[in-house]
mmCIF file with all atom_site columns, C-alpha atoms in Angstrom:
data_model
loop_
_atom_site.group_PDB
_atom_site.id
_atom_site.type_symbol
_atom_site.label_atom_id
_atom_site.label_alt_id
_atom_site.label_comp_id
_atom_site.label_asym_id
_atom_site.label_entity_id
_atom_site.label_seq_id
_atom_site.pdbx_PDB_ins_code
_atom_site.Cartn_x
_atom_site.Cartn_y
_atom_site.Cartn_z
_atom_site.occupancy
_atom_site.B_iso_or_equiv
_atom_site.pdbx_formal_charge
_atom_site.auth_seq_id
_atom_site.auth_comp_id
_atom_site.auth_asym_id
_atom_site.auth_atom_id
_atom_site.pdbx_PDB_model_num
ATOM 1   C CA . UNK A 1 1   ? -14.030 26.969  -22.359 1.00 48.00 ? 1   UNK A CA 1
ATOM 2   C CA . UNK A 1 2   ? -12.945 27.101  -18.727 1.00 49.00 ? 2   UNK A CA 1
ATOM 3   C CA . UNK A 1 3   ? -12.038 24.038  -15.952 1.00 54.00 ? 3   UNK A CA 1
ATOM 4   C CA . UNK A 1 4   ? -15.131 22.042  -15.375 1.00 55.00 ? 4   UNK A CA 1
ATOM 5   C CA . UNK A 1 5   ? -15.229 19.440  -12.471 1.00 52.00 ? 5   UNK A CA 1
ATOM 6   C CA . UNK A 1 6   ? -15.492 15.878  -12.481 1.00 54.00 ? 6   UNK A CA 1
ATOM 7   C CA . UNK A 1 7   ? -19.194 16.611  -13.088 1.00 56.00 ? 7   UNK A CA 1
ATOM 8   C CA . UNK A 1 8   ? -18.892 18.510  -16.052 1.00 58.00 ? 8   UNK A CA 1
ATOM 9   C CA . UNK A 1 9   ? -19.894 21.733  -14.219 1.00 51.00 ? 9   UNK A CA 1
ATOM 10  C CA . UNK A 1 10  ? -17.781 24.935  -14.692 1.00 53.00 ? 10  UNK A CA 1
ATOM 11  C CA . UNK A 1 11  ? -15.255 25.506  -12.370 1.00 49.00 ? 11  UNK A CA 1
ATOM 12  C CA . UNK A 1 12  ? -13.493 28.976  -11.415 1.00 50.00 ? 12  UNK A CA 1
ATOM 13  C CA . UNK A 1 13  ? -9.960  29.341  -13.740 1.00 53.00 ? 13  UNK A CA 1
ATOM 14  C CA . UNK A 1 14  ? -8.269  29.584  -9.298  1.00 51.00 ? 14  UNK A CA 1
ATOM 15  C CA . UNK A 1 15  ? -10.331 26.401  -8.246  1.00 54.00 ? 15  UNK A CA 1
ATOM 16  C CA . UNK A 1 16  ? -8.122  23.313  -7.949  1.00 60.00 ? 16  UNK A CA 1
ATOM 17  C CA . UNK A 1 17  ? -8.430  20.446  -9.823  1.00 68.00 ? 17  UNK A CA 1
ATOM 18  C CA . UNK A 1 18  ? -7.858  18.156  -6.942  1.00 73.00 ? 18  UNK A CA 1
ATOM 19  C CA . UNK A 1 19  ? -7.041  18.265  -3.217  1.00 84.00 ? 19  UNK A CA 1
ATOM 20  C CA . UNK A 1 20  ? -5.691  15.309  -0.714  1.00 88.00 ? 20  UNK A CA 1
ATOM 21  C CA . UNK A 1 21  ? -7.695  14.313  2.431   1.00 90.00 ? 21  UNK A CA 1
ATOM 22  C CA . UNK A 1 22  ? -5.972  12.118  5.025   1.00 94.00 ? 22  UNK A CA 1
ATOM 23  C CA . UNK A 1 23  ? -7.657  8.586   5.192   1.00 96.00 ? 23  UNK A CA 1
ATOM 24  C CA . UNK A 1 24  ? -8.745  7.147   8.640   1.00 96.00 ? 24  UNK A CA 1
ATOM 25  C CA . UNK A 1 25  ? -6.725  3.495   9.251   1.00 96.00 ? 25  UNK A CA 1
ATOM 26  C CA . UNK A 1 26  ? -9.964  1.543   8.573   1.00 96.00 ? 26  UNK A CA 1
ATOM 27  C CA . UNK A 1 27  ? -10.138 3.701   5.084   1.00 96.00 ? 27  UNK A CA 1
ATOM 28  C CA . UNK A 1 28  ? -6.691  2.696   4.572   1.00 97.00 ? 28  UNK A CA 1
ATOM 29  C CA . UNK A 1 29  ? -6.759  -0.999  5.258   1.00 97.00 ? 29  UNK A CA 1
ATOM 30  C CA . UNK A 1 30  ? -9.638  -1.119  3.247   1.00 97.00 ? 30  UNK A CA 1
ATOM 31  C CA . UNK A 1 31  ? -7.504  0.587   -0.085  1.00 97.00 ? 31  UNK A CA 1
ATOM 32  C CA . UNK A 1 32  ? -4.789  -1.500  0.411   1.00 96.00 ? 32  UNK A CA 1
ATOM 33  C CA . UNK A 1 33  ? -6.657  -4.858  0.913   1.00 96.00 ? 33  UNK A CA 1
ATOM 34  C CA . UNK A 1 34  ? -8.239  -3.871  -2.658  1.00 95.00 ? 34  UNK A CA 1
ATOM 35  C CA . UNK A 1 35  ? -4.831  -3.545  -4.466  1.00 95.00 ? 35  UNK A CA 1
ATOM 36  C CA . UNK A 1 36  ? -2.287  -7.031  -4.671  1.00 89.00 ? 36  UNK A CA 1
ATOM 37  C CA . UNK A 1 37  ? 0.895   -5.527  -5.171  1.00 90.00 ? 37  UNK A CA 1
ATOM 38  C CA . UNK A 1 38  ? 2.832   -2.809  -2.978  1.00 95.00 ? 38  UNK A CA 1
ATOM 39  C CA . UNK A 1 39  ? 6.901   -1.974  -2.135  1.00 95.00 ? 39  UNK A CA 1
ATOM 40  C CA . UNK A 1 40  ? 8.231   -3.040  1.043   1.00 93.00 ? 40  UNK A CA 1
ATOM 41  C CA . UNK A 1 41  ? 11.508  -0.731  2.573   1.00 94.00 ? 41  UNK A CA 1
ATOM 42  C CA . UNK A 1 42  ? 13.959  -2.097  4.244   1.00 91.00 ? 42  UNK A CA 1
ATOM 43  C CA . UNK A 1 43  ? 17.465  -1.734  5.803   1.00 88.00 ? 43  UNK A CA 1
ATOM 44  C CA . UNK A 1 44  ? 20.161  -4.159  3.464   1.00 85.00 ? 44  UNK A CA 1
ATOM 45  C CA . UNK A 1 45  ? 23.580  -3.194  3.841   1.00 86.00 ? 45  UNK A CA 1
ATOM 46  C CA . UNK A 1 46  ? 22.799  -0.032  6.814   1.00 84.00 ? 46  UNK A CA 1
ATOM 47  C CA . UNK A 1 47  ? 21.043  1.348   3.375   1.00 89.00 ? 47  UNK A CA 1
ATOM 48  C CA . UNK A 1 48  ? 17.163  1.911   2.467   1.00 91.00 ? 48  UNK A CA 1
ATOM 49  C CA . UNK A 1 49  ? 16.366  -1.138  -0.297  1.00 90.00 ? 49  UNK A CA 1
ATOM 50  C CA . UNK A 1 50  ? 12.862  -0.991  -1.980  1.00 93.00 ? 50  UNK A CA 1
ATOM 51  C CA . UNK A 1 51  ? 11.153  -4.324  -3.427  1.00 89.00 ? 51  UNK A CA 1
ATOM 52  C CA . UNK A 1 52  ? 8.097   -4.667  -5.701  1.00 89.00 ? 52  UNK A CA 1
ATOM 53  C CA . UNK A 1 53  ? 6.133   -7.656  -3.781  1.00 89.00 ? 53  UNK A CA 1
ATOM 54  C CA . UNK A 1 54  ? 3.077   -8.861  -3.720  1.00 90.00 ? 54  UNK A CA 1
ATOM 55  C CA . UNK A 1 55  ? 0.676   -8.795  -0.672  1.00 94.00 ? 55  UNK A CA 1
ATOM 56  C CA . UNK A 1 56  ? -2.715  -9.299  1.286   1.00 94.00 ? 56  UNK A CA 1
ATOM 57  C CA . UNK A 1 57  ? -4.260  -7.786  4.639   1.00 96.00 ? 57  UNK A CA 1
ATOM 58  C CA . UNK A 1 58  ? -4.808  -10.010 7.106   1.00 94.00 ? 58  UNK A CA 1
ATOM 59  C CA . UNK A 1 59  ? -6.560  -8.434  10.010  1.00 93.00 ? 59  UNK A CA 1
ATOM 60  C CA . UNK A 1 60  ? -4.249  -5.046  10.850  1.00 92.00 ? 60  UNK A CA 1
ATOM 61  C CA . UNK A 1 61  ? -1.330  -7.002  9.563   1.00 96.00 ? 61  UNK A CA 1
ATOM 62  C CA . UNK A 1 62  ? 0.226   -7.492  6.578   1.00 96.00 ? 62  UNK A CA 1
ATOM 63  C CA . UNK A 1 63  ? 1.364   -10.755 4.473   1.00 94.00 ? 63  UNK A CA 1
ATOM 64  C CA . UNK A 1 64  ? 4.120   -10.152 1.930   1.00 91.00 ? 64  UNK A CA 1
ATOM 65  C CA . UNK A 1 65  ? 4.887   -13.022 -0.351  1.00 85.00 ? 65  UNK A CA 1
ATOM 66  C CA . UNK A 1 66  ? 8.537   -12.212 -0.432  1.00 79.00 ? 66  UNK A CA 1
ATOM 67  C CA . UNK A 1 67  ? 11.670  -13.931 -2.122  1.00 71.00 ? 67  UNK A CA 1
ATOM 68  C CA . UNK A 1 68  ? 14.522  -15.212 -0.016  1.00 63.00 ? 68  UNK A CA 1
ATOM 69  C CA . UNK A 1 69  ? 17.102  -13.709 -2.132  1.00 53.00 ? 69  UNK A CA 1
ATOM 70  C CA . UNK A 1 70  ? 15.611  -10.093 -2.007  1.00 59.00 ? 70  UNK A CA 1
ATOM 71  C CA . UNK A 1 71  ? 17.659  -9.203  1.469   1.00 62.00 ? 71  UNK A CA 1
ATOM 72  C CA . UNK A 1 72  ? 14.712  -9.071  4.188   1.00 67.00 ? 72  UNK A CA 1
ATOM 73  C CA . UNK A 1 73  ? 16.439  -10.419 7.291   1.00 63.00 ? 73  UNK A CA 1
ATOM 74  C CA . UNK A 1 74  ? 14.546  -13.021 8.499   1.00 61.00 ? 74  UNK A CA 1
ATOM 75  C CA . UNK A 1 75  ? 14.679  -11.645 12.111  1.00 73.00 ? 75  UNK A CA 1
ATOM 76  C CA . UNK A 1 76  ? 12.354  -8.845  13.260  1.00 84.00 ? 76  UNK A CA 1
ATOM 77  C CA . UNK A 1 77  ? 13.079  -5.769  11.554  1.00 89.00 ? 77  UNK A CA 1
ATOM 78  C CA . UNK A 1 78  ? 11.435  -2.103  11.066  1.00 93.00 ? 78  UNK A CA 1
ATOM 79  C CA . UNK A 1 79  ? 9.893   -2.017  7.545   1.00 95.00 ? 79  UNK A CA 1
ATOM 80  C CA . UNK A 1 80  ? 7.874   -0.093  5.960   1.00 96.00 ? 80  UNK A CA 1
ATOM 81  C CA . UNK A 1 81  ? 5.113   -0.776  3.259   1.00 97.00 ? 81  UNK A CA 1
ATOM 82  C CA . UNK A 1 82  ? 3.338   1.414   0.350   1.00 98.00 ? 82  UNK A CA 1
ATOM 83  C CA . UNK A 1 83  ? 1.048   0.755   -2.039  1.00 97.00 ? 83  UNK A CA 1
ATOM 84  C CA . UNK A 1 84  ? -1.001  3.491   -4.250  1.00 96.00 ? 84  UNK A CA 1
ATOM 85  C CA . UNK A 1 85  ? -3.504  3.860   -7.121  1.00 95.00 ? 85  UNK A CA 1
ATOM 86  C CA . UNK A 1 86  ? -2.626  6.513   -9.001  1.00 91.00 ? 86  UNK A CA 1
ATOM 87  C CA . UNK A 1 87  ? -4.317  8.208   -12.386 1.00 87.00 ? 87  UNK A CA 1
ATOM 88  C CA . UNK A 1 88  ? -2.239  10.357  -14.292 1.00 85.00 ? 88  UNK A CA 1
ATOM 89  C CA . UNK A 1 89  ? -4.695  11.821  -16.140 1.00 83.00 ? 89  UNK A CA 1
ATOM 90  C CA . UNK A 1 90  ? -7.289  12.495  -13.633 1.00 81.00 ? 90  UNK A CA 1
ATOM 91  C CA . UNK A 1 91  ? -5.008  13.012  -10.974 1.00 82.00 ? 91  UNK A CA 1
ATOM 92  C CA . UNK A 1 92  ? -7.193  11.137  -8.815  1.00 89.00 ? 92  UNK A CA 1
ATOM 93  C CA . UNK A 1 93  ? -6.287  8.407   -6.207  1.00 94.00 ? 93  UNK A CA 1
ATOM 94  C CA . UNK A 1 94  ? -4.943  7.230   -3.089  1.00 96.00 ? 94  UNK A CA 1
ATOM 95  C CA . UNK A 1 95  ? -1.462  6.302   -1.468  1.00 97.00 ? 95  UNK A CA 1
ATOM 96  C CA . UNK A 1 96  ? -1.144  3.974   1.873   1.00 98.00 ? 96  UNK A CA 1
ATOM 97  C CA . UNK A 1 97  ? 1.762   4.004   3.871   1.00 98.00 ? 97  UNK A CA 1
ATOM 98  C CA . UNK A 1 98  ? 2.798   1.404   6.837   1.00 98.00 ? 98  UNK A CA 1
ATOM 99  C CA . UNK A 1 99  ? 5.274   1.320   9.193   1.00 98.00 ? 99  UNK A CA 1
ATOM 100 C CA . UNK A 1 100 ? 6.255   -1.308  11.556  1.00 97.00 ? 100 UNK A CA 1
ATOM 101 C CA . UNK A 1 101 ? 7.525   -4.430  12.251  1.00 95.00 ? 101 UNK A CA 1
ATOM 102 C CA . UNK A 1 102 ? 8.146   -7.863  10.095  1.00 93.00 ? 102 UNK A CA 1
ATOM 103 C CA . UNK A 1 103 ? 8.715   -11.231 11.039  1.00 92.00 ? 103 UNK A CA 1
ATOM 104 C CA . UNK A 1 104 ? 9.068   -14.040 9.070   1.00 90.00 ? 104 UNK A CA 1
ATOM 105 C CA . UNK A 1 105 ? 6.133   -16.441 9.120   1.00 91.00 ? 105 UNK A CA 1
ATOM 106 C CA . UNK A 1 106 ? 6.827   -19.813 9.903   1.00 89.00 ? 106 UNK A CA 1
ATOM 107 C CA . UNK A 1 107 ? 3.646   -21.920 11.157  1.00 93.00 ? 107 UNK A CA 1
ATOM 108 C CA . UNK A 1 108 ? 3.123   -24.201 8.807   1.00 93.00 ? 108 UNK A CA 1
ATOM 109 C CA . UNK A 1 109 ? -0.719  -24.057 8.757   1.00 94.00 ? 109 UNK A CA 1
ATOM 110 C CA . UNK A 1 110 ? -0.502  -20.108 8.059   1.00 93.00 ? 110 UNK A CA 1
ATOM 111 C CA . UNK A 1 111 ? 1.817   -20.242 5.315   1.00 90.00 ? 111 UNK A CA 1
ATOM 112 C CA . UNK A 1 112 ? -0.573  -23.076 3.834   1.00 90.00 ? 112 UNK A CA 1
ATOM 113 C CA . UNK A 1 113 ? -3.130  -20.829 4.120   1.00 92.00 ? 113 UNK A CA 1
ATOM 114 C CA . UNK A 1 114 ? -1.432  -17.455 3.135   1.00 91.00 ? 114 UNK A CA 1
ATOM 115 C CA . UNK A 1 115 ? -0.305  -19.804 0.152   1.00 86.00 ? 115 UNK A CA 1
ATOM 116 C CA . UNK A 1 116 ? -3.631  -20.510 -1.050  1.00 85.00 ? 116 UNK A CA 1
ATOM 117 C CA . UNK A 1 117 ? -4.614  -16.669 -0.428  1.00 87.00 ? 117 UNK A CA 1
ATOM 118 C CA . UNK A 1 118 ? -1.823  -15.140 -2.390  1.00 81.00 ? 118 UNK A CA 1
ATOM 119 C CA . UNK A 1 119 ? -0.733  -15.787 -5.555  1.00 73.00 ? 119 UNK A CA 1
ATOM 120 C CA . UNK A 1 120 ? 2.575   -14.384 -6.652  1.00 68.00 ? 120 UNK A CA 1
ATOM 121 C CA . UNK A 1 121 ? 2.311   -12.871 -10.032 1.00 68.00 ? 121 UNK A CA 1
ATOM 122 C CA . UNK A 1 122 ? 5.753   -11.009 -9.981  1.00 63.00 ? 122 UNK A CA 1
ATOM 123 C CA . UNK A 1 123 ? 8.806   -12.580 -10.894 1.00 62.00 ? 123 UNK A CA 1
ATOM 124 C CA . UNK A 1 124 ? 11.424  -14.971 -9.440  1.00 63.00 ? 124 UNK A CA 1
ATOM 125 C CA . UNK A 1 125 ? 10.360  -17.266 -6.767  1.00 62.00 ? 125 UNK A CA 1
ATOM 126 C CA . UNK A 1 126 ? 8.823   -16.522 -3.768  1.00 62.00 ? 126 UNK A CA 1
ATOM 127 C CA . UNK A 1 127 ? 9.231   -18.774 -1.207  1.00 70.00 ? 127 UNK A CA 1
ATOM 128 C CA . UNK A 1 128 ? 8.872   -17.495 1.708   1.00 82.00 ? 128 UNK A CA 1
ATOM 129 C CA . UNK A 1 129 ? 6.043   -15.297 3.610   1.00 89.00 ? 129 UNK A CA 1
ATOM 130 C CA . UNK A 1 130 ? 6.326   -12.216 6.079   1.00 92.00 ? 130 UNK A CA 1
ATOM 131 C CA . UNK A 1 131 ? 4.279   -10.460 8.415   1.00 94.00 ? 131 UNK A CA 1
ATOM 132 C CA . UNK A 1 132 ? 3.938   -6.409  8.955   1.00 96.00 ? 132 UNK A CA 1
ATOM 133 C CA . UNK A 1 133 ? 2.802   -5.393  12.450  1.00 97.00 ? 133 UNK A CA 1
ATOM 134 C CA . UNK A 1 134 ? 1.801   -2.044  12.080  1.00 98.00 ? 134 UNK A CA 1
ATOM 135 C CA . UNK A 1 135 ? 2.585   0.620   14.837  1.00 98.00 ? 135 UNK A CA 1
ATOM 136 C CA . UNK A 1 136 ? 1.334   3.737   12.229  1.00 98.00 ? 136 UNK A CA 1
ATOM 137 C CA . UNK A 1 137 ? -0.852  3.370   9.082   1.00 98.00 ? 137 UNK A CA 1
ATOM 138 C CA . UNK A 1 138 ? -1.085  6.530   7.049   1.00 97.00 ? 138 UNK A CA 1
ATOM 139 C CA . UNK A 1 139 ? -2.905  6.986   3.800   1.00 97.00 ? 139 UNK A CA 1
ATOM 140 C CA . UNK A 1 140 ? -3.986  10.165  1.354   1.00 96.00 ? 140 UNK A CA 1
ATOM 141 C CA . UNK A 1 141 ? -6.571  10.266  -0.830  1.00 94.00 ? 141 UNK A CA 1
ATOM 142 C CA . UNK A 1 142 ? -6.416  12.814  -4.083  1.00 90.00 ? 142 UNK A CA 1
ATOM 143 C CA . UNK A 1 143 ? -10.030 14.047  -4.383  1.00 83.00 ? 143 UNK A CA 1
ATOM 144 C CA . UNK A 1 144 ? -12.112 16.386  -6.282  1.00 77.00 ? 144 UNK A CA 1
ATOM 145 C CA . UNK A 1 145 ? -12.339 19.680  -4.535  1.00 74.00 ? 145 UNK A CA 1
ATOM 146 C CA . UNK A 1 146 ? -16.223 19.267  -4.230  1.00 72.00 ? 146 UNK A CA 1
ATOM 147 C CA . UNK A 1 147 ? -15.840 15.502  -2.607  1.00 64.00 ? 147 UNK A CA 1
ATOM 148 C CA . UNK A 1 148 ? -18.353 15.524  -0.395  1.00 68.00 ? 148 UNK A CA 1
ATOM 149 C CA . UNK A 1 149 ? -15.894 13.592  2.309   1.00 68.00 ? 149 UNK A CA 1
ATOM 150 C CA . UNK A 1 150 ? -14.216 17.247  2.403   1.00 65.00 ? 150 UNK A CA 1
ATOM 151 C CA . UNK A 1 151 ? -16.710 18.726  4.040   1.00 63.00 ? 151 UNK A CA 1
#
């Protein structure tokens, strides 16, 4: 029967099924303020930890409703941050990357207000909120080879 494309049209037997473009930052913030929930790395113990957390884009900066107990020195720190939307079976999506900075927030009327924004769906308690300063955003995008964003 032959590959077909995500059209339904046939598709050479050497075509790929999908290639990656690289996502401009404003393509990127945009994905990731779409999606809740992401995994922040960090440094616990001189050794990379990874945490499911949940999360919004504020601005270029990102909020992570994070729990106390999870090892995130409360001091500034370099961090990273991913997030994705992957299909198996299509083998379509996208995968944002972050790297920079967090600090703990701590002005009452933001943390109201991040509050309010974010609800945290995962478990154990999350009580306290931290901010990512990006210095390099970095996303993919898995496409169809005829995505007209390739050309």
């Amino acid at each position: 029967m032959g590959a077909r494309d995500a059209a339904g049209r046939r598709r050479a037997e050497n075509t790929p099924a999908h290639v990656s473009r690289d996502l401009t930052t404003t393509e990127s913030l945009r994905l990731l303020a779409g999606v809740r929930f992401g995994r922040i790395v960090y440094s616990r113990y001189a050794l990379p930890t990874i945490r499911p957390v949940n999360h919004l884009v504020d601005g270029e900066t990102i909020i992570v409703h994070a729990e106390r107990a999870a090892g995130l020195a409360p001091e500034r720190q370099v961090v990273a941050y991913e997030a994705d939307t992957l299909d198996e079976d299509t083998r379509r999506g996208w995968c944002v990357i972050v790297t920079g900075t967090s600090d703990r927030v701590t002005d009452p009327a933001e943390i109201d207000r991040y509050r309010g924004q974010l609800c945290a769906w995962l478990p154990g308690p999350r009580d306290h909120f931290v901010r990512i300063e990006p210095d390099i955003i970095t996303g993919i995008e898995f496409v169809d080879p005829d995505d007209p964003r390739l050309a």
